[in-house]
Coordinates of C-alpha atoms and ligand atoms in Angstrom, one line a residue:
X19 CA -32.2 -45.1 28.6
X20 CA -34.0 -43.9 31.7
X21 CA -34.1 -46.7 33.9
X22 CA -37.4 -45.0 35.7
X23 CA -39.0 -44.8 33.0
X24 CA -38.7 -48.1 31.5
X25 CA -40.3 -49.7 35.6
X26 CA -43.0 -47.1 35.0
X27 CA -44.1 -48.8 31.5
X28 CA -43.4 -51.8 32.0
X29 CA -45.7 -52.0 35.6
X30 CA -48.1 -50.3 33.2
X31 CA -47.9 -53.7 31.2
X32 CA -48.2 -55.5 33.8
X33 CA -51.3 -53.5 34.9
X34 CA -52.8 -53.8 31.5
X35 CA -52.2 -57.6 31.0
X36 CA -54.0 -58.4 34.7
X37 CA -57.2 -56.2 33.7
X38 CA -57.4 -57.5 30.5
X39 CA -57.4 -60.9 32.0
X40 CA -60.0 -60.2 34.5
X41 CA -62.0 -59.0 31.2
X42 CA -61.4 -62.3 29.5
X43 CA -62.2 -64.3 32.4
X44 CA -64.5 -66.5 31.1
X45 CA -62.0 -67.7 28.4
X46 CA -58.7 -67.6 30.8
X47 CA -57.5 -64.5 28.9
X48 CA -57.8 -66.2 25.6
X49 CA -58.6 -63.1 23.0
X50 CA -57.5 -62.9 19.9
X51 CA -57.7 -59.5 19.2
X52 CA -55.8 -58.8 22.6
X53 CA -53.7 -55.8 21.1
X54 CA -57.4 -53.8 20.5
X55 CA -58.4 -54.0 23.6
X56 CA -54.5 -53.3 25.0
X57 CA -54.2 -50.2 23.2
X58 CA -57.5 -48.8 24.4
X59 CA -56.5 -49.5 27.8
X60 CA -52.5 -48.0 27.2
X61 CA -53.6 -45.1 25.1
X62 CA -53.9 -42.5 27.9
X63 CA -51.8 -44.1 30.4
X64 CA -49.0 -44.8 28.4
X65 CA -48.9 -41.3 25.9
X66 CA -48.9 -39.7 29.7
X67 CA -45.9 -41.0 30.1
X68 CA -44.2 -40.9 26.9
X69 CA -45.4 -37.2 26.8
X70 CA -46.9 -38.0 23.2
X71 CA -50.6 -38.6 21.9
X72 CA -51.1 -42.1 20.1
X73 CA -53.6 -43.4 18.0
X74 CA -55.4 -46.7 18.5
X75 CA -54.0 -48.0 15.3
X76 CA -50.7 -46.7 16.2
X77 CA -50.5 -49.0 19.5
X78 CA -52.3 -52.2 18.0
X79 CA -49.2 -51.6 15.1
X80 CA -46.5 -51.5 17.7
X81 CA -47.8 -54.2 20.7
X82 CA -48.1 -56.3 17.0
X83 CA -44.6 -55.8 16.4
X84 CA -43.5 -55.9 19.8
X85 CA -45.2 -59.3 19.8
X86 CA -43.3 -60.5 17.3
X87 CA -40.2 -58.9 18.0
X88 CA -39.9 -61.3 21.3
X89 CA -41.3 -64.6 20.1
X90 CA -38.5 -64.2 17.7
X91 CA -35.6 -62.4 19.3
X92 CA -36.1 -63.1 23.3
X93 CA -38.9 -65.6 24.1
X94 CA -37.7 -66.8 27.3
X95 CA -37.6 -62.9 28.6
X96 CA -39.6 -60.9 30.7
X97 CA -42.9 -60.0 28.3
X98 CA -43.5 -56.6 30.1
X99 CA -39.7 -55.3 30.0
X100 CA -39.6 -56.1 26.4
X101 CA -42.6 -54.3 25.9
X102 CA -41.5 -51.4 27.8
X103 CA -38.1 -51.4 25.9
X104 CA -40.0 -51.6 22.4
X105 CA -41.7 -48.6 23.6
X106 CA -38.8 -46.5 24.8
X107 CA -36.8 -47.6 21.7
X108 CA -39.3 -46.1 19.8
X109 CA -40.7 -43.0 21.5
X110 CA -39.1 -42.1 24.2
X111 CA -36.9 -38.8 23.8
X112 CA -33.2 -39.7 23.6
X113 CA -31.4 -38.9 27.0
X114 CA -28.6 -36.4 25.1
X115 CA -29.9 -34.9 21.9
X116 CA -27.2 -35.7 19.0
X117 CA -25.2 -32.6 18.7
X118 CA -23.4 -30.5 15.6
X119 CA -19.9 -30.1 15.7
X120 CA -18.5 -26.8 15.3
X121 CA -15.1 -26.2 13.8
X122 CA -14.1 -22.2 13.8
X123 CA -11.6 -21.3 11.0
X124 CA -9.8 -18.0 12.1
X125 CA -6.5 -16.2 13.3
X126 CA -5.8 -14.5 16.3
X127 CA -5.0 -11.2 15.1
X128 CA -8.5 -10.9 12.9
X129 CA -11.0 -8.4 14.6
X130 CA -13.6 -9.9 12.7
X131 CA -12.6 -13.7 14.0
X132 CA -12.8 -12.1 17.5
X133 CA -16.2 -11.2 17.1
X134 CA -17.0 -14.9 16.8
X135 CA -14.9 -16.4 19.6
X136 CA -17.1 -13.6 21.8
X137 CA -19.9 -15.0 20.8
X138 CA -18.6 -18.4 21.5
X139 CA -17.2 -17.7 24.8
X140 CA -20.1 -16.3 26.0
X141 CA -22.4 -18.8 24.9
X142 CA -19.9 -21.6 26.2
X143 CA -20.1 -23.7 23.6
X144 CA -17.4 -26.3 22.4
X145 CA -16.2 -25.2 19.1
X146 CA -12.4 -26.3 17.6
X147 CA -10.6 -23.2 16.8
X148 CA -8.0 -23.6 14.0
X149 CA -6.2 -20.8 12.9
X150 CA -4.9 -20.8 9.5
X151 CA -1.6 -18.9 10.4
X152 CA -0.9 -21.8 12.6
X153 CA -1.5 -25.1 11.1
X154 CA -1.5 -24.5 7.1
X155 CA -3.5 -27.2 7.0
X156 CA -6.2 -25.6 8.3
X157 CA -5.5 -23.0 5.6
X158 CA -5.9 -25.4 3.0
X159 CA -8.6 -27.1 4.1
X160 CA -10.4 -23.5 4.2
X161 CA -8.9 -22.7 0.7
X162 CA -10.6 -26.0 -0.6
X163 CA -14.0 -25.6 0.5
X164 CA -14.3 -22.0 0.3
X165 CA -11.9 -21.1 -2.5
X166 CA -10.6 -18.1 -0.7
X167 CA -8.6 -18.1 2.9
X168 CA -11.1 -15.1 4.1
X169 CA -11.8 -15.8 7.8
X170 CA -13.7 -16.5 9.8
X171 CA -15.8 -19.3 8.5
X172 CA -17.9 -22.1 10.6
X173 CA -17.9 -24.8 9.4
X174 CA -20.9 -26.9 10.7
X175 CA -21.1 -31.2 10.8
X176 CA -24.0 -32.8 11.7
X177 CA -24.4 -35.8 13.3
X178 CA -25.4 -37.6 9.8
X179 CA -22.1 -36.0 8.4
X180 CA -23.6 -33.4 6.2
X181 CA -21.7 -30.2 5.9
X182 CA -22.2 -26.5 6.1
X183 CA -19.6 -23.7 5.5
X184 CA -20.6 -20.4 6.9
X185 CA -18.6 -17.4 6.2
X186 CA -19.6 -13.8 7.5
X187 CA -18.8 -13.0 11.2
X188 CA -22.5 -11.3 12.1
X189 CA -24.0 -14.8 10.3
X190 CA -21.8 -16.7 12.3
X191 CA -22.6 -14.8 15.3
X192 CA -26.4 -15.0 14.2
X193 CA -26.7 -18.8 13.7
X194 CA -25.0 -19.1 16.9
X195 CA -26.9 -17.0 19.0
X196 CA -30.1 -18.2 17.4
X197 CA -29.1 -22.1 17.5
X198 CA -27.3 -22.5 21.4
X199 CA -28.7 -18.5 23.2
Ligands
LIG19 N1 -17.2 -9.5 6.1 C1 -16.2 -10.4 6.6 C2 -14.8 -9.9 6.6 C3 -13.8 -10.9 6.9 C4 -12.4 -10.4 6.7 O1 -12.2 -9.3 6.0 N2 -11.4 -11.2 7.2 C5 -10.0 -10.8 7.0 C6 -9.3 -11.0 8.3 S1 -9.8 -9.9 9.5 C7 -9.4 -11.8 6.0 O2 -9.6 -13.0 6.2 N3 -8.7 -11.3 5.1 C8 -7.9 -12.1 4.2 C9 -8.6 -12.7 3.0 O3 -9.8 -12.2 2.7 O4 -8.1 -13.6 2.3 C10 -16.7 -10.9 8.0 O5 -17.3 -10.1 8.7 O6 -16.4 -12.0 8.3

């Protein structure tokens, strides 16, 4: 998480839980409906900083839960760090974005599979090459999903595990140029 960041939001805390003190005065800070009047104070403030808009509602939901989160998991800890972790945990955008794997089915001599390692190559992107010749494995594998050994094929894993064959060298070439140019 970026460690910037999370000082920014949680001096912002602390910035928000001094004002709304000095607003409470009269009752030493005592307000019931605290996480009203927090979120109107955050709501520019903090979507600055997150680079999203929020709602009112949307804030009084998560300073709820953030509440609750720390009287139950961490009451002894620093209130504004755990706020400004709650936050991050839930909107701040994730320092390396999950990423596909790419595995290549091909053979060296295929003009068509070459097509698709140039595209690859010049993209620089990290792709597993297996060539069927090589490794039949790889040639079953191919055979199995495909029902033919025609290369090349992409075959495309997401970070939830959900699979896509793609034969066709210009739809390979396509998808990649389109996905990582
Ligand atoms: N239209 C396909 C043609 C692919 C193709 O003909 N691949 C040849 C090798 S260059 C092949 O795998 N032939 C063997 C087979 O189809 O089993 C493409 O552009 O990817």
């Amino acid at each position: 998480m970026d460690g910037e960041l999370k000082k920014k939001i949680s001096a912002l805390m602390v910035d928000t839980g001094k004002a709304h003190h000095a607003a409470f005065l009269a009752t030493d800070g005592a307000d019931p409906d605290w996480p009203i009047w927090y979120a109107g104070y955050l709501q520019e403030p903090l979507g600055k900083l997150l680079q999203m808009s929020f709602t009112k509602s949307q804030l009084v939901y998560c300073l709820m839960n953030a509440d609750f989160e720390r009287d139950a998991l961490a009451p002894e800890s620093s209130w504004h760090a755990f706020y400004a972790d709650h936050f991050m945990g839930h909107f701040a955008p994730a320092d390396t974005p999950a990423k596909d794997k790419l595995v290549l089915y091909h053979f060296e001599g295929c003009p068509f599979c070459s097509r698709a390692r140039a595209a690859i190559d010049r993209l620089g992107l990290e792709v597993e090459l297996r060539d069927i010749f090589a490794d039949s494995k790889h040639r079953d594998e191919l055979v199995q999903a495909q029902g033919r050994s025609t290369v090349p094929v992409l075959r495309i894993t997401s970070p939830n595990g959900e699979e896509r064959w793609m034969p066709e060298s210009a739809d390979i070439v396509r998808y990649l140029e389109a996905t990582y140019g």
